[in-house]
């Protein structure tokens, strides 16, 4: 079955991203297709590559990057929510005249239409939040 | 159509569980995850509500229950599932409503 | 492209958190996709629709006028749970009057807000393909 996931919260503050990650891994292991994972609200903060959690804690952002690499996942970060919160890829940072970018590997920034399209194209949409 | 509801907040801190219960139709499933698992234990008023809710299936995400040290306090008639079971439940229901 | 029933669940009041505003932004973008769209206002979500919101002194943008524009985006099914209003001491008169123009009926203005009981809301939720919550 084709599944999509929406994540509304950032890492560490809430369990939402952790649960979504475990759910995604289980869905892939069961042979389902993850059509898209869409990061919205503070969920865009999962996509920063500048987080440095303590060594004995999980690295939420790096986990997503690794899962994406392994299974060719489409990790989409909402551009409007990302701009509000300072999550930028190199192209967007340049366009905005900013001196830095922070989007982690495996994520891409795009519009809210990607969430709607995920709902249209997928058999199920599961939302994780606070 | 059967709906899968997920609740991720403690029923003692938030009204979300009650809201979900009030809008869950017969034949639907309520899955307790994250801090929602506190509803799945015995010895409180919420356990009575779960016992009295007919026609609704209750399930709890085992890993979240274990993490919180409450496996031994689990109420009867609540099905314990893992993440694989969560995925199966999503597939077996027609749509999913996350009560955030 | 197939038409699906899209439901946006609104359960959080405005301004205290960003969920209501960013949910509305999804609704506006989603309107371009020609799906069968409904919004549900449950619990504190009914506070999103109150009239007379004035945010001048809190330094945030008042986005309540955007709800009045939803009709122009062909978003015309806003289900408000009656019990949620009553529990909060509110009536329909406390909410903005939201309408859409029916082109098949000489552009007559029709109410967008449907006041439904909890049982009716349960039926509405049960009938959806994709439910987005924020």
XYZ file of C-alpha atoms in Angstrom:
364
model
C 0.000 0.000 0.000
C 1.106 3.575 -0.637
C 1.472 5.595 2.586
C 2.385 9.197 3.337
C 3.335 10.760 6.626
C 2.960 14.299 7.960
C 5.147 15.419 10.884
C 4.073 18.538 12.769
C 6.673 18.786 15.515
C 10.411 19.266 15.734
C 12.847 16.772 17.213
C 13.397 16.220 20.972
C 10.638 18.553 22.275
C 7.990 15.996 21.307
C 8.007 12.302 20.514
C 6.180 12.860 17.212
C 9.228 12.596 14.961
C 10.505 9.503 16.808
C 7.163 7.731 16.454
C 6.938 8.689 12.794
C 10.434 7.310 12.240
C 9.613 3.966 13.869
C 6.345 3.835 11.927
C 8.118 4.554 8.627
C 10.737 1.874 9.276
C 8.041 -0.688 10.091
C 6.011 0.263 7.009
C 9.032 -0.126 4.740
C 9.946 -3.468 6.363
C 6.398 -4.673 5.723
C 6.819 -3.921 2.029
C 4.714 -0.760 1.835
C 5.703 2.219 -0.251
C 6.283 5.522 1.523
C 5.184 8.013 -1.100
C 6.265 11.087 0.847
C 7.081 12.367 4.328
C 6.023 15.981 4.740
C 7.450 18.178 7.501
C 5.163 21.010 8.622
C 4.865 23.505 11.517
C 7.906 23.037 13.822
C 8.407 19.706 12.058
C 10.645 21.590 9.621
C 13.249 21.689 12.415
C 13.858 17.975 11.844
C 15.648 19.029 8.678
C 18.501 21.053 10.154
C 21.966 19.577 9.758
C 23.382 21.839 12.490
C 21.950 19.970 15.473
C 24.555 18.294 17.675
C 22.766 16.081 20.214
C 24.761 14.433 23.044
C 26.594 11.270 21.985
C 24.362 9.004 24.075
C 21.169 10.393 22.479
C 19.731 9.617 19.056
C 20.385 12.068 16.228
C 16.870 12.566 14.870
C 17.865 14.528 11.789
C 20.669 12.108 10.892
C 18.273 9.172 11.321
C 15.948 10.648 8.726
C 18.830 11.355 6.370
C 20.071 7.764 6.701
C 16.608 6.260 6.204
C 16.073 8.461 3.182
C 19.389 7.373 1.671
C 18.721 3.710 2.308
C 15.195 3.660 0.899
C 15.171 6.642 -1.454
C 12.504 8.440 0.612
C 11.014 11.754 -0.447
C 11.455 14.000 2.624
C 9.745 17.313 1.901
C 10.016 20.373 4.119
C 7.287 23.011 3.752
C 8.860 26.167 2.370
C 6.529 28.610 4.123
C 6.993 26.954 7.515
C 10.742 26.589 6.910
C 11.247 30.233 5.994
C 9.475 31.325 9.174
C 11.777 29.129 11.246
C 15.095 29.627 9.489
C 15.476 26.299 7.718
C 17.100 26.980 4.343
C 18.726 25.122 1.510
C 21.645 26.752 -0.296
C 19.572 28.065 -3.197
C 16.915 29.608 -0.962
C 19.529 31.137 1.363
C 21.184 32.762 -1.620
C 17.878 34.023 -2.963
C 17.077 35.555 0.444
C 20.540 37.098 0.740
C 21.413 35.007 3.792
C 24.953 34.056 4.768
C 24.246 30.428 5.692
C 22.083 27.422 4.955
C 21.288 24.398 7.094
C 19.174 21.858 5.212
C 20.312 18.313 5.942
C 21.058 15.839 3.179
C 18.072 13.820 1.997
C 15.533 16.601 2.595
C 14.162 18.969 -0.004
C 12.212 22.195 0.418
C 8.977 22.618 -1.483
C 5.448 23.982 -1.259
C 2.341 22.936 0.641
C 0.938 21.529 -2.572
C 3.259 18.580 -1.982
C 1.241 17.689 1.121
C -2.053 17.825 -0.756
C -0.576 15.790 -3.600
C 0.633 13.217 -1.075
C -2.945 12.928 0.191
C -4.262 12.486 -3.327
C -1.640 9.963 -4.429
C -1.458 7.853 -1.257
C -3.845 5.251 0.094
C -3.361 6.565 3.627
C -1.983 9.695 5.265
C -0.842 9.415 8.871
C -0.194 12.592 10.884
C 2.206 12.756 13.820
C 2.189 15.802 16.056
C 2.027 17.189 19.567
C -16.077 2.912 6.717
C -13.912 2.213 9.736
C -11.716 4.948 11.101
C -8.496 4.509 13.052
C -8.148 7.156 15.761
C -4.841 7.827 17.464
C -4.576 9.650 20.795
C -1.160 10.760 22.037
C -1.978 12.770 25.166
C -2.528 11.760 28.758
C -6.251 11.779 29.583
C -5.372 13.389 32.913
C -3.735 16.407 31.305
C -5.843 16.926 28.216
C -9.441 16.506 27.081
C -8.317 14.927 23.805
C -9.124 11.351 24.800
C -12.669 12.362 25.761
C -13.108 14.283 22.521
C -11.949 11.261 20.547
C -14.210 8.905 22.474
C -17.161 11.223 21.889
C -16.623 11.171 18.134
C -15.570 7.547 17.617
C -18.260 5.488 15.964
C -18.987 1.838 16.553
C -16.600 -0.299 14.555
C -13.731 2.157 14.824
C -10.454 1.648 16.647
C -8.761 3.955 19.157
C -5.009 3.455 19.310
C -3.204 4.979 22.299
C 0.350 6.109 21.545
C 3.032 8.257 23.206
C 1.540 9.939 26.319
C -1.858 8.573 25.268
C -0.884 5.200 26.757
C -1.673 6.454 30.280
C -5.341 5.864 29.413
C -4.608 2.145 28.982
C -3.854 1.386 32.629
C -6.197 0.227 35.396
C -7.526 1.883 38.512
C -8.821 5.208 37.256
C -11.962 6.788 35.821
C -10.757 6.596 32.228
C -10.446 2.806 32.508
C -14.173 2.705 33.314
C -14.972 4.720 30.197
C -12.962 2.311 28.082
C -14.681 -0.677 29.674
C -18.093 0.846 29.009
C -17.451 1.898 25.410
C -19.124 -0.786 23.352
C -18.357 -1.442 19.715
C -14.987 0.319 19.802
C -11.681 -1.542 19.721
C -8.936 -0.191 21.983
C -5.268 -0.770 21.339
C -2.057 0.550 22.827
C 1.410 0.898 21.351
C 3.466 -1.551 23.433
C 6.835 0.191 23.027
C 5.348 3.389 24.501
C 3.771 1.472 27.394
C 7.071 -0.305 28.155
C 9.029 2.936 27.957
C 6.808 4.378 30.673
C 7.059 1.339 32.951
C 3.364 0.523 32.857
C 3.120 -2.883 31.164
C 2.016 -4.564 34.402
C -0.765 -1.990 34.898
C -2.392 -2.614 31.513
C -6.192 -2.914 31.621
C -7.967 -5.954 30.181
C -9.430 -5.840 26.694
C -6.808 -3.451 25.375
C -4.811 -4.964 22.582
C -1.054 -4.401 22.695
C 0.611 -3.857 19.344
C 4.084 -2.873 18.152
C 5.002 -0.586 15.243
C 4.350 -3.421 12.760
C 0.884 -3.738 14.252
C 0.422 0.045 13.989
C 1.213 -0.153 10.269
C -1.222 -3.057 9.854
C -3.949 -1.095 11.626
C -3.438 1.869 9.298
C -3.716 -0.456 6.313
C -6.789 -2.276 7.655
C -8.770 0.891 8.372
C -10.171 3.191 5.704
C -8.564 6.366 7.040
C -6.689 7.687 10.033
C -7.538 10.591 12.330
C -4.744 11.707 14.660
C -6.210 13.581 17.623
C -3.337 16.011 18.144
C -7.067 12.848 -11.231
C -9.444 11.259 -8.754
C -11.397 13.409 -6.321
C -10.939 12.540 -2.679
C -12.723 13.728 0.420
C -10.253 15.916 2.292
C -11.022 16.888 5.867
C -9.104 19.524 7.788
C -9.583 19.157 11.534
C -9.318 22.357 13.540
C -9.088 21.846 17.301
C -6.745 24.613 18.410
C -7.540 28.243 19.129
C -5.737 31.030 17.239
C -2.687 33.096 18.317
C -1.670 31.051 21.387
C -0.056 28.603 18.974
C 0.571 28.743 15.235
C -1.472 25.637 14.335
C -4.686 27.442 13.346
C -2.895 29.888 11.054
C -0.741 27.288 9.359
C -3.745 24.957 8.971
C -5.556 27.757 7.155
C -2.558 28.150 4.850
C -2.857 24.478 3.878
C -6.573 24.901 3.177
C -5.900 27.843 0.846
C -3.213 25.972 -1.110
C -5.264 22.781 -1.126
C -8.236 24.592 -2.663
C -6.386 24.684 -5.999
C -6.431 20.879 -6.237
C -10.182 20.547 -6.849
C -10.810 17.967 -4.149
C -13.955 17.549 -2.042
C -12.914 19.732 0.898
C -14.456 20.029 4.358
C -13.307 21.695 7.553
C -14.293 20.554 11.030
C -14.177 22.839 14.064
C -14.134 20.811 17.258
C -13.316 21.785 20.830
C -11.240 24.955 21.081
C -11.106 24.997 17.268
C -14.444 26.865 17.335
C -12.570 29.879 18.740
C -10.905 30.293 15.332
C -14.211 31.550 13.942
C -15.210 34.167 16.531
C -16.046 37.599 15.204
C -14.444 40.757 16.512
C -10.882 39.454 16.737
C -8.428 42.321 17.138
C -4.747 41.512 17.414
C -3.381 45.070 17.292
C -1.954 44.932 20.785
C -0.361 41.457 20.667
C 1.854 42.042 17.668
C 0.411 39.276 15.524
C -1.486 39.457 12.263
C -5.251 39.054 12.582
C -5.963 36.234 10.165
C -9.667 35.837 10.963
C -10.723 37.794 7.808
C -9.199 34.978 5.755
C -12.037 32.665 6.826
C -14.497 34.977 5.081
C -12.546 34.481 1.839
C -12.834 30.686 1.923
C -16.080 30.789 -0.069
C -14.208 32.417 -2.956
C -11.839 29.436 -2.917
C -14.814 27.074 -3.202
C -14.299 25.929 0.384
C -17.884 25.929 1.556
C -18.343 23.089 4.034
C -17.321 24.242 7.492
C -18.732 21.874 10.107
C -18.935 23.356 13.605
C -19.740 21.015 16.469
C -22.760 22.271 18.378
C -21.681 20.739 21.696
C -18.273 22.415 21.466
C -19.930 25.817 21.070
C -22.335 25.205 23.930
C -19.631 23.940 26.289
C -17.822 27.233 25.706
C -20.880 29.414 26.227
C -20.984 30.396 22.568
C -23.695 30.436 19.915
C -23.570 30.830 16.133
C -24.079 34.571 16.667
C -20.628 34.755 18.243
C -19.031 33.452 15.039
C -18.331 35.237 11.791
C -21.067 34.884 9.180
C -19.341 32.923 6.426
C -20.951 32.492 3.022
C -20.266 31.238 -0.479
C -21.935 32.245 -3.754
C -23.793 29.509 -5.595
C -23.254 30.042 -9.325
C -25.969 27.468 -10.090
C -28.492 29.506 -8.125
C -27.988 33.012 -9.554
C -24.984 33.582 -7.258
C -27.161 33.399 -4.166
C -25.200 33.704 -0.928
C -25.366 30.523 1.118
C -24.091 29.732 4.587
C -20.752 27.947 4.752
C -21.040 27.064 8.419
C -22.990 23.911 9.158
C -23.835 23.495 12.820
C -23.795 19.768 13.521
C -24.299 17.635 16.592
C -21.507 15.447 17.934
C -23.181 12.375 16.425
C -23.456 14.084 13.049
C -19.816 15.164 13.272
C -18.838 11.538 13.916
C -20.611 10.587 10.677
C -18.858 13.377 8.766
C -15.430 12.248 10.019
C -16.194 8.649 9.206
C -16.905 9.547 5.600
C -13.487 11.065 4.753
C -10.624 9.697 2.675
C -7.810 11.902 3.952
C -7.863 13.655 7.330
C -5.301 16.353 8.017
C -4.798 17.440 11.603
C -2.593 20.175 12.957
